[in-house]
Tab-separated table of C-alpha atoms in Angstrom:
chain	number	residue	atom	x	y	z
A	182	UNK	CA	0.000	0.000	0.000
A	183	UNK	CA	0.991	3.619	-0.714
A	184	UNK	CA	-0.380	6.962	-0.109
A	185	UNK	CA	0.092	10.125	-2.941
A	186	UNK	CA	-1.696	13.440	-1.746
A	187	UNK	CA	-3.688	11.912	0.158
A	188	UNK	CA	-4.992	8.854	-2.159
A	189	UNK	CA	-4.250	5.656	-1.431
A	190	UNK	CA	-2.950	3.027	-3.828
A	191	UNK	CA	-2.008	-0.487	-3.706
A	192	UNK	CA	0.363	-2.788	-5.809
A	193	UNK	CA	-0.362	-6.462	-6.063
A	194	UNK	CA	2.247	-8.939	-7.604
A	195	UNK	CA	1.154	-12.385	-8.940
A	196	UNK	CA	3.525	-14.763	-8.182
A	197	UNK	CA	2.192	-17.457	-9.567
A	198	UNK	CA	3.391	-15.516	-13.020
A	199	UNK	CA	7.248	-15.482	-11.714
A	200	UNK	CA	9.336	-16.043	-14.405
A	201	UNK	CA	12.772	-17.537	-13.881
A	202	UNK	CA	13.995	-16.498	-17.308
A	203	UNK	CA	13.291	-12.796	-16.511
A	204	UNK	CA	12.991	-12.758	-12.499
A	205	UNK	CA	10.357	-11.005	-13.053
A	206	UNK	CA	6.402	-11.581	-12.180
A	207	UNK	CA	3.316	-9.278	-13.554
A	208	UNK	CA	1.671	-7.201	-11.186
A	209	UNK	CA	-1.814	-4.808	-10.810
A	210	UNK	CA	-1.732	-1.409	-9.680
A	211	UNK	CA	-4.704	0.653	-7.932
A	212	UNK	CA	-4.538	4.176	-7.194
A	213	UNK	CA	-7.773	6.183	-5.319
A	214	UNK	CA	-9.799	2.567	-6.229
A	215	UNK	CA	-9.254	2.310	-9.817
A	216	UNK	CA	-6.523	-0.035	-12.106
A	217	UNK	CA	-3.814	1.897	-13.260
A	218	UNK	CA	-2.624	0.517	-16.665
A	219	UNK	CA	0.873	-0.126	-16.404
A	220	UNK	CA	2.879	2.658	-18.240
A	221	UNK	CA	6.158	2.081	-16.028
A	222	UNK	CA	9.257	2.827	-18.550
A	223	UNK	CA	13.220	2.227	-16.956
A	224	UNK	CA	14.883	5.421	-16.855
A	225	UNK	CA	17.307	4.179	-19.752
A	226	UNK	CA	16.058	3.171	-23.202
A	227	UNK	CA	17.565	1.152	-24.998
A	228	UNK	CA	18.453	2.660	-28.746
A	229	UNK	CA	16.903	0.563	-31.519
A	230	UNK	CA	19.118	-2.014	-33.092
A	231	UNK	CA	18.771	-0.376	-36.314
A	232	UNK	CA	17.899	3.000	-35.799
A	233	UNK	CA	16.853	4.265	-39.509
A	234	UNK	CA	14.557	0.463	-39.938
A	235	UNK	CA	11.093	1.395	-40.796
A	236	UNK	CA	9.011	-0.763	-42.422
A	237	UNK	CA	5.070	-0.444	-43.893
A	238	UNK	CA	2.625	-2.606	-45.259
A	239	UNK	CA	1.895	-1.916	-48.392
A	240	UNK	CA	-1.829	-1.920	-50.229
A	241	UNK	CA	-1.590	-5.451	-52.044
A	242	UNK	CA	-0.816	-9.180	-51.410
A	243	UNK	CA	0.612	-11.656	-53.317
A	244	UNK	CA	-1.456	-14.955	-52.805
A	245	UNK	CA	0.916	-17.957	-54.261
A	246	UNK	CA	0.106	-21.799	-54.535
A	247	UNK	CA	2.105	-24.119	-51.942
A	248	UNK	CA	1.383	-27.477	-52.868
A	249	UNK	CA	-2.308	-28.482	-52.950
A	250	UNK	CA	-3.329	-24.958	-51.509
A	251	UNK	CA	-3.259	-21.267	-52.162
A	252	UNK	CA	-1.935	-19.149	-49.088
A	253	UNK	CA	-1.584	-15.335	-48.968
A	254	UNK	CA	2.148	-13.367	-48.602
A	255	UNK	CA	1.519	-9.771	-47.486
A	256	UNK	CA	4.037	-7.623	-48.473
A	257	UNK	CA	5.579	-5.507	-46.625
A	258	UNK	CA	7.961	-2.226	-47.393
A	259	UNK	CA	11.126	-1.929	-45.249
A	260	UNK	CA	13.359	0.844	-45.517
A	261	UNK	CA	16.813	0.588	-43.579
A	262	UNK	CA	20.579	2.494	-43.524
A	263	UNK	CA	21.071	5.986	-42.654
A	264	UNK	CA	20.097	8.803	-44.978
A	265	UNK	CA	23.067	8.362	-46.930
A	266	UNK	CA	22.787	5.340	-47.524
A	267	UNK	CA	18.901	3.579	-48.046
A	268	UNK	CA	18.461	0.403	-48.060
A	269	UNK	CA	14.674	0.214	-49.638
A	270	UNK	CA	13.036	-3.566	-50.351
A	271	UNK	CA	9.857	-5.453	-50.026
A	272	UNK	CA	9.532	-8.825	-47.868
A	273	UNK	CA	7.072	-11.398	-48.335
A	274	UNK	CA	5.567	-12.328	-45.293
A	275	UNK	CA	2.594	-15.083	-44.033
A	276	UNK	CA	0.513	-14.194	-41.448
A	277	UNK	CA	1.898	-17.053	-39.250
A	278	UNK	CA	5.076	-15.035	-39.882
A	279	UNK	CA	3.398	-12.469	-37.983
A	280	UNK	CA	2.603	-14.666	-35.763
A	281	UNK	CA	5.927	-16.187	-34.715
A	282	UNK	CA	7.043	-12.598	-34.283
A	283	UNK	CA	4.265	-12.064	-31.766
A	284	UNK	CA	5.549	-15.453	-29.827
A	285	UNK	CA	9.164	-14.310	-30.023
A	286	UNK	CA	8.786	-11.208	-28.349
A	287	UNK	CA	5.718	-11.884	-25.652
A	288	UNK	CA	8.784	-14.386	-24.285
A	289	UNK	CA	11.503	-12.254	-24.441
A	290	UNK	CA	9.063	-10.066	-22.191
A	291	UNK	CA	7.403	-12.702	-19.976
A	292	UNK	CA	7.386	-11.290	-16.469
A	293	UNK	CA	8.337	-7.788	-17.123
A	294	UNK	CA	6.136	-5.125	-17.195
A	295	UNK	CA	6.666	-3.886	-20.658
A	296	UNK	CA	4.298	-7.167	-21.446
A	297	UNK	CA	0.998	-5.390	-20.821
A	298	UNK	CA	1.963	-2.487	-22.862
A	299	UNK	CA	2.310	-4.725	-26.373
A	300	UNK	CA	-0.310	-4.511	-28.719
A	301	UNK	CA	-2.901	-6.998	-29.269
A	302	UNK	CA	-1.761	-10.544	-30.927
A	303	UNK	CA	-3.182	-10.009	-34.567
A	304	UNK	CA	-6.648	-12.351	-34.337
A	305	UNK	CA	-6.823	-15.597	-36.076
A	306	UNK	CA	-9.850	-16.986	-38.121
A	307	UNK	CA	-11.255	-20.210	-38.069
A	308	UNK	CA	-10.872	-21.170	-42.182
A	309	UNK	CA	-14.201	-23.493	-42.139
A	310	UNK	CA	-16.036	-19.971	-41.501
A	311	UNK	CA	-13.865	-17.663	-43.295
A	312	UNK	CA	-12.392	-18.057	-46.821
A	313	UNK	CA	-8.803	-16.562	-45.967
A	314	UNK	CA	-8.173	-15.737	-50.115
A	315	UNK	CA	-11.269	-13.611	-50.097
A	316	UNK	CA	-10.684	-10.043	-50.885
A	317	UNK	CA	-12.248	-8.745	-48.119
A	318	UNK	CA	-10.850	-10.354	-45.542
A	319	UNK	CA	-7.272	-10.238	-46.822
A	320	UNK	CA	-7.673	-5.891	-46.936
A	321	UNK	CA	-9.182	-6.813	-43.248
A	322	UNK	CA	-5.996	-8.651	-42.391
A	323	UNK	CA	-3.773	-6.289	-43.532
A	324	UNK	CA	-4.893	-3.547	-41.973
A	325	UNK	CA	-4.500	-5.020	-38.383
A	326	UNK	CA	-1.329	-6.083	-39.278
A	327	UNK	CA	-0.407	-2.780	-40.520
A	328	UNK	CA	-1.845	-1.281	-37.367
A	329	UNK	CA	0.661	-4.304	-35.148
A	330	UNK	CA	3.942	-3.020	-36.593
A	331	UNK	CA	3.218	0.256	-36.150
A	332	UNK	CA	2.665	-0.151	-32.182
A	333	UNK	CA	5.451	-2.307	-32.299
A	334	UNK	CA	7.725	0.510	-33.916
A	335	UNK	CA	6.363	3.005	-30.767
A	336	UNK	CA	7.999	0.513	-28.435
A	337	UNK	CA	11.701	1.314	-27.735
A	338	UNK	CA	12.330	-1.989	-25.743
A	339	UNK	CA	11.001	-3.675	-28.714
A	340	UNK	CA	12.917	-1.982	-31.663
A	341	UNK	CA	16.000	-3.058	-29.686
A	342	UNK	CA	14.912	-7.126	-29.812
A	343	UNK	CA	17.024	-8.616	-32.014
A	344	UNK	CA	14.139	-11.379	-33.313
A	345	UNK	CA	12.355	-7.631	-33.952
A	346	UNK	CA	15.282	-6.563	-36.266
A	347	UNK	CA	15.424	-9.909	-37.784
A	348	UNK	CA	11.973	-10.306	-38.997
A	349	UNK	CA	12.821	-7.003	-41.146
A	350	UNK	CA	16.453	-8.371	-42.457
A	351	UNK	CA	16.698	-8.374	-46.168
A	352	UNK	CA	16.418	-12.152	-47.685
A	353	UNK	CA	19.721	-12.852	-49.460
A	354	UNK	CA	18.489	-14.530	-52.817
A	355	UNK	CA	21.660	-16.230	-52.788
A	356	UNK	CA	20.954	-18.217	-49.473
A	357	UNK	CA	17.977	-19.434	-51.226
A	358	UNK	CA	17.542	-22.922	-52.128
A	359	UNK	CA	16.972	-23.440	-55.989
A	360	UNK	CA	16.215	-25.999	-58.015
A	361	UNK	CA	16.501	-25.826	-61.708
A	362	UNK	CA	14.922	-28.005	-64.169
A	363	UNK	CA	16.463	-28.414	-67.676
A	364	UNK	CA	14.882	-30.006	-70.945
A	365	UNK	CA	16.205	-32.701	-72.984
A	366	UNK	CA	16.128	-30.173	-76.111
């Protein structure tokens, strides 16, 4: 319990959230009888990893056949390298893509308080109920996603994650795998 002009507030840690990777646990905060939402930033920030990276979703996908099925590759526009020197491509990325991101950070943060400050996970659809190649919902998709990476871009603690920086890295075409076919002719 603590007492600010008079108010009174109260923090509450959950320990069964302790987390030995971070030694950290999540907590809930009242002040004067109502939940403070947990804006608590260290007095250092960390600088981003790559300070010039910025990267936007553009206005089409790219839907490509794997297989027996069709899946859907949003692309998205990453600009990186000081003003000097701009690095400008586009990355194809799957919205379990997105998804893995999501995982990768919510455990680098597990326990600390920067956790409750992240951005909704971007909401999956059953594909019995939804067609996931439909126009609609692919616009729909993209737009949540573009709205994810741009929270994630307001967090400092984040832009300094190296699996953050990573997901943005440029795919060298040469580390690709290729397979080339040739005729008889």
């Amino acid at each position: 319990p603590f007492t600010i002009q008079g108010k009174n507030g109260k923090v509450t840690p959950s320990l069964n959230t302790y987390s030995q990777l971070t030694k950290g646990f999540s907590y809930e905060c009242t002040f004067d009888g109502e939940k403070i939402k947990e804006l608590v930033f260290d007095k250092q920030e960390p600088p981003p990893l790559k300070p010039n990276l910025k990267a936007t979703l553009l206005q089409s996908a790219l839907i490509k056949r794997q297989g027996d099925k069709k899946v859907v590759y949003y692309k998205v526009e990453v600009t990186d390298g000081d003003p000097l020197n701009v690095d400008k491509y586009v990355l194809q990325k799957r919205f379990s893509d997105f998804e893995r991101l999501d995982h990768l950070i919510r455990s680098n943060f597990s326990g600390h308080h920067l956790q409750s400050n992240l951005p909704p996970k971007p909401s999956k659809s059953v594909k019995l109920i939804t067609d996931h190649l439909d126009k609609r919902f692919v616009q729909s998709r993209r737009n949540e996603l573009s709205r994810y990476i741009a929270k994630l871009f307001r967090l400092p603690k984040v832009t300094a994650n190296p699996d953050f920086a990573a997901f943005f890295e440029k795919v060298n075409s040469s580390d690709e795998f290729k397979v080339q076919e040739e005729s008889d002719e």
